[in-house]
Amino acid sequence: MDIICHPMYLAPVSMYARLYAAKRLIVDGDTPFVKQTYRNRTIIAAENGRLALTIPVVHNARQPMRDVRISDHGNWRHLHWNALTSAYRKSPFFDYYADDFRPFYEKKIEFLLDFNMLLHETVCSLIGLERETAMLAEAQPSEFHDLRHMAEPSAPGPDGFTAERYYQVFSQRNGFLADISIADLLFNMGPEGLITLRDSITDKTENR
């Protein structure tokens, strides 16, 4: 079965767990952009706990996500890369994947949708989660799980998902931080993160 999501910035682990159990990801880039959501925000596990990283954007009211441009305000690329480095430099796999992530924080990508999807493709390739991706305007899903609510930080996790615990760098200090950015799972677990995604699915009726 397909899943439909908004394009998110290094989306939470729960979205990738549902993608593991799906056949195809359908991306909704047509509905209006909403601020203070995972469309341009991700949560990582920093030394002092959860840390939100937000991409500044330029947009108009009711503007579709596909038309939202990234702003250069506040030197955000440098700040985000420094935050990721500080949070994960001691993780088992950061050194393996740093060169794959660094270009996203060095080069300019104009549109938020493009940035999110290119980063998503990189994550999927590194963790071994290859799934077909289509835009909603071009796809014709007959059966699907609508997970667009997951872009809202206050929304509950998707049905059939229970966060499987895994190693985190600062867990002795902060405890286990569940369902944060997929980058956290990737840097801490590497390819074995795929097993974590599999084991986080409690509804085993889905077919890959």
XYZ file of N, CA and C in Angstrom:
624
model
N 0.833 -1.192 0.000
C 0.000 0.000 0.000
C 0.873 1.249 0.000
N 0.404 2.316 -0.637
C 1.132 3.573 -0.689
C 0.930 4.367 0.605
N 1.842 5.303 0.853
C 1.627 6.303 1.891
C 1.738 7.680 1.248
N 0.961 8.629 1.755
C 1.008 10.012 1.291
C 1.508 10.879 2.431
N 2.551 11.671 2.161
C 3.131 12.561 3.161
C 3.424 13.915 2.547
N 3.507 14.915 3.408
C 4.107 16.174 3.002
C 5.620 15.977 2.943
N 6.308 16.703 2.094
C 7.776 16.617 2.080
C 8.344 17.256 3.335
N 9.079 16.484 4.126
C 9.578 16.949 5.420
C 11.103 16.994 5.439
N 11.617 17.849 6.293
C 13.055 18.015 6.464
C 13.568 16.954 7.428
N 14.286 15.956 6.907
C 14.797 14.856 7.722
C 13.694 14.371 8.664
N 12.660 13.811 8.067
C 11.421 13.458 8.750
C 11.655 12.543 9.951
N 10.683 12.478 10.861
C 10.804 11.594 12.024
C 10.934 10.124 11.644
N 11.503 9.359 12.544
C 11.702 7.930 12.328
C 10.385 7.237 11.974
N 9.286 7.661 12.589
C 7.996 7.003 12.353
C 7.573 7.049 10.893
N 7.901 8.144 10.189
C 7.547 8.211 8.773
C 8.322 7.164 7.980
N 9.590 6.989 8.306
C 10.403 6.014 7.585
C 10.024 4.584 7.960
N 9.546 4.381 9.174
C 9.052 3.056 9.547
C 7.821 2.702 8.714
N 6.924 3.655 8.543
C 5.746 3.398 7.708
C 6.151 3.228 6.245
N 7.171 3.946 5.824
C 7.655 3.775 4.456
C 8.246 2.389 4.268
N 8.919 1.865 5.301
C 9.466 0.505 5.229
C 8.352 -0.491 4.907
N 7.177 -0.270 5.470
C 6.056 -1.188 5.289
C 5.212 -0.863 4.064
N 5.633 0.125 3.277
C 4.850 0.569 2.121
C 5.518 0.171 0.813
N 4.775 0.303 -0.255
C 5.315 0.050 -1.588
C 5.784 1.329 -2.267
N 5.132 2.459 -1.925
C 5.450 3.692 -2.630
C 5.189 4.887 -1.724
N 6.016 5.919 -1.873
C 5.826 7.188 -1.186
C 5.250 8.191 -2.180
N 4.120 8.763 -1.826
C 3.508 9.808 -2.638
C 3.637 11.118 -1.878
N 4.208 12.113 -2.526
C 4.547 13.377 -1.886
C 3.548 14.449 -2.287
N 2.965 15.082 -1.299
C 2.005 16.163 -1.534
C 2.737 17.499 -1.490
N 3.038 18.014 -2.664
C 3.664 19.326 -2.750
C 2.708 20.407 -3.169
N 1.416 20.093 -3.207
C 0.416 21.020 -3.742
C -0.333 21.800 -2.673
N -0.477 21.233 -1.483
C -1.227 21.937 -0.450
C -0.393 23.082 0.123
N -1.050 24.059 0.741
C -0.333 25.250 1.224
C 0.717 24.932 2.276
N 1.814 25.667 2.203
C 2.878 25.547 3.196
C 2.378 26.048 4.547
N 2.749 25.353 5.612
C 2.387 25.745 6.975
C 3.666 25.900 7.791
N 3.795 27.034 8.452
C 4.988 27.298 9.262
C 4.990 26.447 10.524
N 6.162 26.353 11.127
C 6.364 25.659 12.398
C 5.936 24.192 12.327
N 6.241 23.564 11.206
C 5.972 22.139 11.029
C 7.244 21.457 10.541
N 7.161 20.131 10.410
C 8.316 19.379 9.935
C 8.601 19.595 8.456
N 7.802 20.390 7.786
C 8.120 20.727 6.397
C 9.478 21.421 6.314
N 9.764 22.270 7.298
C 11.062 22.957 7.302
C 11.751 22.885 8.662
N 11.369 21.891 9.467
C 11.965 21.741 10.793
C 12.234 20.265 11.073
N 13.350 19.995 11.739
C 13.658 18.645 12.192
C 14.136 18.704 13.635
N 14.004 17.595 14.340
C 14.417 17.522 15.740
C 15.543 16.509 15.865
N 16.675 16.940 16.412
C 17.802 16.039 16.627
C 18.061 15.882 18.123
N 18.901 14.903 18.470
C 19.253 14.658 19.872
C 20.602 15.305 20.159
N 20.566 16.484 20.743
C 21.786 17.199 21.092
C 22.204 16.869 22.523
N 23.307 17.419 22.951
C 23.835 17.099 24.277
C 22.845 17.427 25.384
N 22.067 18.500 25.203
C 21.121 18.914 26.236
C 19.690 18.478 25.940
N 19.519 17.543 25.027
C 18.180 17.037 24.727
C 17.729 17.378 23.319
N 16.428 17.438 23.134
C 15.871 17.713 21.811
C 16.258 19.110 21.339
N 16.675 19.187 20.077
C 17.059 20.463 19.482
C 16.374 20.599 18.140
N 15.629 21.689 17.961
C 14.931 21.943 16.703
C 15.828 22.733 15.761
N 15.923 22.263 14.512
C 16.647 22.967 13.456
C 15.620 23.380 12.413
N 15.535 24.680 12.154
C 14.503 25.206 11.256
C 15.136 25.916 10.066
N 14.695 25.559 8.874
C 15.152 26.209 7.648
C 14.313 27.457 7.415
N 14.927 28.636 7.317
C 14.141 29.838 7.027
C 13.656 29.821 5.581
N 12.444 30.285 5.363
C 11.855 30.242 4.030
C 11.238 31.582 3.673
N 11.026 31.755 2.379
C 10.313 32.911 1.842
C 9.034 32.381 1.215
N 7.893 32.818 1.714
C 6.636 32.300 1.167
C 5.514 33.310 1.383
N 4.447 33.132 0.618
C 3.251 33.953 0.742
C 2.134 33.115 1.352
N 1.147 33.774 1.874
C 0.008 33.070 2.454
C -0.632 32.160 1.415
N -0.937 30.945 1.834
C -1.593 29.944 0.990
C -0.735 29.494 -0.182
N 0.551 29.738 -0.137
C 1.441 29.323 -1.218
C 1.682 27.818 -1.160
N 1.568 27.117 -2.288
C 1.833 25.674 -2.278
C 3.272 25.373 -1.856
N 3.446 24.257 -1.204
C 4.775 23.846 -0.749
C 5.781 23.831 -1.898
N 5.361 23.423 -3.081
C 6.297 23.293 -4.203
C 6.908 24.631 -4.611
N 6.262 25.741 -4.239
C 6.730 27.073 -4.648
C 7.495 27.804 -3.556
N 7.672 27.178 -2.397
C 8.338 27.834 -1.278
C 9.847 27.825 -1.477
N 10.438 29.001 -1.380
C 11.881 29.138 -1.549
C 12.588 29.186 -0.204
N 13.810 28.673 -0.203
C 14.651 28.722 0.992
C 15.310 30.089 1.088
N 15.316 30.655 2.288
C 15.968 31.936 2.538
C 17.404 31.706 2.983
N 18.262 32.657 2.693
C 19.645 32.598 3.164
C 19.807 33.301 4.507
N 18.706 33.690 5.099
C 18.745 34.452 6.343
C 19.400 33.659 7.475
N 20.236 34.342 8.238
C 20.768 33.787 9.478
C 21.858 32.745 9.330
N 22.415 32.595 8.131
C 23.507 31.637 7.940
C 23.110 30.255 8.444
N 21.876 29.850 8.110
C 21.311 28.627 8.683
C 22.079 27.369 8.290
N 22.620 27.326 7.075
C 23.334 26.121 6.646
C 24.516 25.838 7.571
N 25.275 26.882 7.856
C 26.421 26.740 8.747
C 25.963 26.304 10.143
N 24.893 26.906 10.640
C 24.394 26.587 11.978
C 23.877 25.150 12.055
N 23.155 24.711 11.033
C 22.619 23.359 11.038
C 23.739 22.322 10.958
N 24.712 22.570 10.110
C 25.799 21.605 9.987
C 26.615 21.542 11.278
N 26.844 22.684 11.897
C 27.561 22.681 13.171
C 26.772 21.931 14.241
N 25.452 22.097 14.241
C 24.615 21.411 15.223
C 24.651 19.903 15.004
N 24.564 19.467 13.747
C 24.634 18.036 13.439
C 25.993 17.461 13.823
N 27.037 18.199 13.522
C 28.382 17.741 13.855
C 28.570 17.624 15.362
N 28.121 18.634 16.092
C 28.248 18.624 17.544
C 27.455 17.481 18.171
N 26.255 17.229 17.625
C 25.382 16.196 18.196
C 25.857 14.787 17.879
N 26.454 14.598 16.692
C 26.688 13.229 16.220
C 28.135 12.874 15.910
N 29.064 13.764 16.174
C 30.461 13.448 15.825
C 30.986 12.234 16.575
N 30.390 11.912 17.739
C 30.810 10.741 18.509
C 29.930 9.522 18.234
N 28.988 9.659 17.327
C 28.130 8.526 16.984
C 28.899 7.549 16.098
N 28.507 6.286 16.073
C 29.275 5.273 15.342
C 29.407 5.513 13.846
N 28.427 6.181 13.229
C 28.424 6.244 11.770
C 28.523 7.651 11.198
N 28.723 8.664 12.039
C 28.775 10.029 11.505
C 29.906 10.190 10.491
N 31.076 9.670 10.806
C 32.213 9.824 9.899
C 31.958 9.134 8.556
N 31.166 8.056 8.565
C 30.858 7.347 7.320
C 29.948 8.167 6.410
N 29.050 8.940 7.007
C 28.012 9.605 6.224
C 28.177 11.122 6.116
N 29.159 11.675 6.800
C 29.324 13.133 6.823
C 29.484 13.703 5.418
N 30.238 13.030 4.575
C 30.473 13.542 3.228
C 29.216 13.496 2.358
N 28.263 12.648 2.720
C 26.999 12.603 1.984
C 26.069 13.734 2.409
N 26.163 14.145 3.660
C 25.284 15.188 4.186
C 25.850 16.590 3.996
N 27.164 16.724 4.095
C 27.776 18.045 4.085
C 27.388 18.903 2.879
N 27.323 18.347 1.654
C 26.984 19.198 0.502
C 25.643 19.915 0.621
N 24.693 19.340 1.355
C 23.398 19.992 1.520
C 23.512 21.283 2.329
N 24.601 21.413 3.074
C 24.802 22.588 3.918
C 25.922 23.480 3.386
N 26.346 23.186 2.168
C 27.364 24.013 1.517
C 26.851 24.656 0.233
N 26.008 23.939 -0.495
C 25.503 24.485 -1.748
C 24.091 25.033 -1.578
N 23.710 25.918 -2.457
C 22.392 26.543 -2.382
C 21.401 25.761 -3.241
N 20.308 25.338 -2.628
C 19.183 24.726 -3.336
C 18.008 25.680 -3.170
N 17.414 26.106 -4.246
C 16.458 27.213 -4.202
C 15.154 26.857 -3.505
N 14.590 25.696 -3.821
C 13.252 25.369 -3.332
C 13.314 24.361 -2.182
N 12.482 24.582 -1.173
C 12.434 23.696 -0.022
C 12.035 22.279 -0.417
N 11.093 22.143 -1.320
C 10.670 20.816 -1.756
C 11.833 20.038 -2.344
N 12.617 20.678 -3.189
C 13.772 20.008 -3.795
C 14.797 19.617 -2.731
N 15.059 20.528 -1.809
C 16.018 20.244 -0.735
C 15.572 19.026 0.077
N 14.312 19.029 0.498
C 13.809 17.927 1.319
C 13.859 16.596 0.587
N 13.477 16.602 -0.689
C 13.407 15.346 -1.419
C 14.788 14.810 -1.771
N 15.717 15.678 -2.095
C 17.083 15.227 -2.373
C 17.725 14.650 -1.112
N 17.473 15.281 0.016
C 17.998 14.771 1.278
C 17.316 13.451 1.637
N 16.026 13.358 1.378
C 15.293 12.108 1.601
C 15.885 10.974 0.758
N 16.162 11.233 -0.503
C 16.734 10.205 -1.369
C 18.099 9.754 -0.856
N 18.886 10.681 -0.340
C 20.187 10.341 0.217
C 20.040 9.431 1.434
N 19.120 9.783 2.327
C 18.865 8.966 3.513
C 18.444 7.559 3.119
N 17.506 7.457 2.190
C 17.013 6.143 1.776
C 18.121 5.291 1.171
N 18.984 5.912 0.394
C 20.089 5.188 -0.212
C 21.061 4.677 0.848
N 21.376 5.503 1.840
C 22.351 5.128 2.859
C 21.820 4.049 3.793
N 20.540 4.109 4.101
C 19.982 3.145 5.052
C 19.459 1.888 4.357
N 19.390 1.934 3.015
C 18.951 0.770 2.258
C 17.444 0.639 2.146
N 16.763 1.778 2.067
C 15.300 1.782 1.997
C 14.874 2.360 0.643
N 14.950 1.534 -0.367
C 14.621 1.992 -1.710
C 13.130 1.798 -1.977
N 12.429 2.877 -2.190
C 11.013 2.836 -2.502
C 10.720 3.818 -3.639
N 9.776 3.466 -4.467
C 9.350 4.375 -5.531
C 8.747 5.624 -4.900
N 9.032 6.768 -5.514
C 8.490 8.042 -5.045
C 7.786 8.744 -6.194
N 6.623 9.311 -5.913
C 5.857 10.016 -6.931
C 5.213 11.247 -6.306
N 4.993 12.264 -7.115
C 4.276 13.445 -6.655
C 2.773 13.191 -6.743
N 2.039 13.745 -5.796
C 0.605 13.506 -5.721
C -0.107 13.938 -6.993
N 0.339 15.035 -7.604
C -0.310 15.542 -8.808
C -0.199 14.569 -9.974
N 0.790 13.673 -9.915
C 1.012 12.734 -11.015
C 0.592 11.311 -10.664
N 0.473 11.027 -9.391
C 0.148 9.659 -8.951
C -1.366 9.450 -8.927
N -1.768 8.208 -9.025
C -3.175 7.856 -8.941
C -3.336 6.687 -7.964
N -3.159 6.954 -6.674
C -3.242 5.864 -5.701
C -4.680 5.394 -5.506
N -4.862 4.103 -5.489
C -6.187 3.549 -5.228
C -6.358 3.212 -3.752
N -5.268 2.762 -3.138
C -5.264 2.485 -1.709
C -4.038 3.139 -1.100
N -4.234 3.819 0.013
C -3.096 4.495 0.616
C -3.385 4.827 2.076
N -2.299 5.010 2.820
C -2.376 5.563 4.163
C -2.044 7.047 4.059
N -2.932 7.895 4.559
C -2.704 9.334 4.533
C -1.959 9.733 5.807
N -0.692 10.045 5.660
C 0.148 10.405 6.795
C 0.532 11.881 6.786
N -0.242 12.686 6.101
C 0.097 14.111 6.014
C 0.028 14.816 7.359
N -0.744 14.278 8.290
C -0.806 14.875 9.628
C 0.532 14.812 10.351
N 1.409 13.914 9.909
C 2.687 13.748 10.597
C 3.609 14.948 10.458
N 3.295 15.859 9.552
C 4.103 17.075 9.426
C 3.899 18.017 10.602
N 2.844 17.789 11.383
C 2.561 18.625 12.545
C 3.294 18.054 13.763
N 4.171 18.831 14.408
C 4.923 18.312 15.555
C 4.043 17.816 16.696
N 2.841 18.366 16.825
C 1.960 17.968 17.921
C 1.109 16.748 17.593
N 1.192 16.273 16.351
C 0.356 15.147 15.937
C 0.860 13.844 16.551
N -0.040 12.921 16.852
C 0.396 11.615 17.346
C 1.096 10.828 16.242
N 1.882 9.850 16.624
C 2.537 9.003 15.641
C 1.524 8.212 14.839
N 1.932 7.648 13.728
C 1.000 6.908 12.876
C 0.561 5.605 13.519
N -0.598 5.130 13.118
C -1.073 3.835 13.593
C -0.074 2.744 13.208
N 0.054 1.754 14.070
C 0.927 0.631 13.766
C 2.395 0.903 14.012
N 2.713 2.003 14.705
C 4.110 2.343 14.988
C 4.325 2.418 16.489
N 5.345 1.722 16.951
C 5.811 1.833 18.334
C 7.317 2.009 18.286
N 7.800 3.096 18.854
C 9.228 3.426 18.747
C 10.096 2.328 19.346
N 10.926 1.734 18.522
C 11.892 0.729 18.964
C 13.130 1.453 19.480
N 13.563 1.129 20.672
C 14.726 1.792 21.245
C 16.001 1.391 20.502
N 16.912 2.328 20.378
C 18.210 2.075 19.762
C 19.254 2.944 20.453
N 20.499 2.700 20.160
C 21.581 3.463 20.788
C 21.522 4.929 20.378
N 21.649 5.826 21.363
C 21.798 7.252 21.119
C 22.975 7.768 21.937
N 23.715 8.696 21.389
C 24.960 9.166 21.997
C 24.748 9.674 23.419
N 23.691 10.463 23.634
C 23.492 11.105 24.932
C 22.368 10.470 25.745
N 22.099 9.194 25.502
C 20.975 8.562 26.185
C 21.188 8.450 27.697
N 22.425 8.286 28.134
C 22.664 8.215 29.576
C 22.346 9.528 30.257
N 22.457 10.611 29.519
C 22.181 11.937 30.077
C 20.716 12.320 29.915
N 20.140 12.030 28.751
C 18.807 12.528 28.418
C 17.737 11.448 28.345
N 18.137 10.182 28.495
C 17.185 9.118 28.252
C 16.988 8.924 26.753
N 16.205 7.929 26.399
C 15.953 7.675 24.979
C 14.946 8.683 24.446
N 15.296 9.367 23.361
C 14.408 10.344 22.717
C 13.758 9.667 21.516
N 12.481 9.393 21.647
C 11.771 8.612 20.629
C 11.291 9.477 19.477
N 11.301 8.882 18.295
C 10.680 9.445 17.092
C 11.164 10.844 16.757
N 12.478 10.996 16.750
C 13.055 12.256 16.283
C 13.577 12.041 14.859
N 14.424 12.913 14.379
C 14.878 12.890 12.990
C 15.482 11.555 12.574
N 15.215 11.174 11.350
C 15.818 9.963 10.783
C 17.344 10.069 10.800
N 17.887 11.279 10.787
C 19.341 11.444 10.855
C 19.898 10.850 12.138
N 19.135 10.943 13.226
C 19.577 10.376 14.496
C 19.734 8.863 14.389
N 18.754 8.211 13.812
C 18.828 6.756 13.639
C 19.971 6.381 12.699
N 20.138 7.111 11.632
C 21.168 6.789 10.643
C 22.567 6.940 11.224
N 22.837 8.055 11.894
C 24.170 8.289 12.434
C 24.501 7.324 13.576
N 23.494 6.929 14.323
C 23.741 6.042 15.458
C 23.765 4.562 15.097
N 22.967 4.171 14.115
C 22.804 2.744 13.826
C 23.291 2.334 12.441
N 23.498 3.277 11.539
C 23.949 2.921 10.200
C 22.950 2.023 9.495
N 23.426 1.073 8.687
C 22.517 0.188 7.950
C 21.589 -0.623 8.851
N 22.016 -0.877 10.108
C 21.154 -1.620 11.020
C 19.922 -0.826 11.425
N 19.902 0.455 11.076
C 18.711 1.250 11.314
C 17.496 0.694 10.585
N 17.745 -0.022 9.502
C 16.648 -0.638 8.758
C 15.929 -1.676 9.624
N 16.682 -2.382 10.458
C 16.089 -3.355 11.372
C 15.241 -2.635 12.416
N 15.716 -1.483 12.876
C 14.940 -0.687 13.831
C 13.621 -0.250 13.218
N 13.650 0.174 11.965
C 12.412 0.565 11.286
C 11.459 -0.624 11.191
N 11.993 -1.759 10.818
C 11.160 -2.964 10.704
C 10.524 -3.324 12.044
N 11.317 -3.269 13.101
C 10.824 -3.694 14.402
C 9.914 -2.655 15.050
N 9.869 -1.447 14.487
C 8.972 -0.410 15.005
C 7.559 -0.528 14.459
N 7.374 -1.392 13.480
C 6.055 -1.589 12.890
C 5.336 -2.704 13.649
N 4.242 -2.351 14.283
C 3.464 -3.351 15.014
C 2.346 -3.937 14.177
N 1.998 -3.248 13.102
C 0.989 -3.772 12.179
C 1.721 -4.492 11.059
N 1.783 -5.804 11.122
C 2.571 -6.584 10.175
C 1.765 -6.986 8.947
N 0.600 -6.348 8.744
C -0.222 -6.727 7.595
C 0.231 -6.055 6.310
N 1.091 -5.036 6.450
C 1.538 -4.317 5.265
C 2.520 -5.177 4.475
N 2.528 -4.989 3.178
C 3.468 -5.687 2.298
C 4.443 -4.710 1.718
N 5.696 -5.144 1.651
C 6.705 -4.305 1.014
C 6.671 -4.494 -0.494
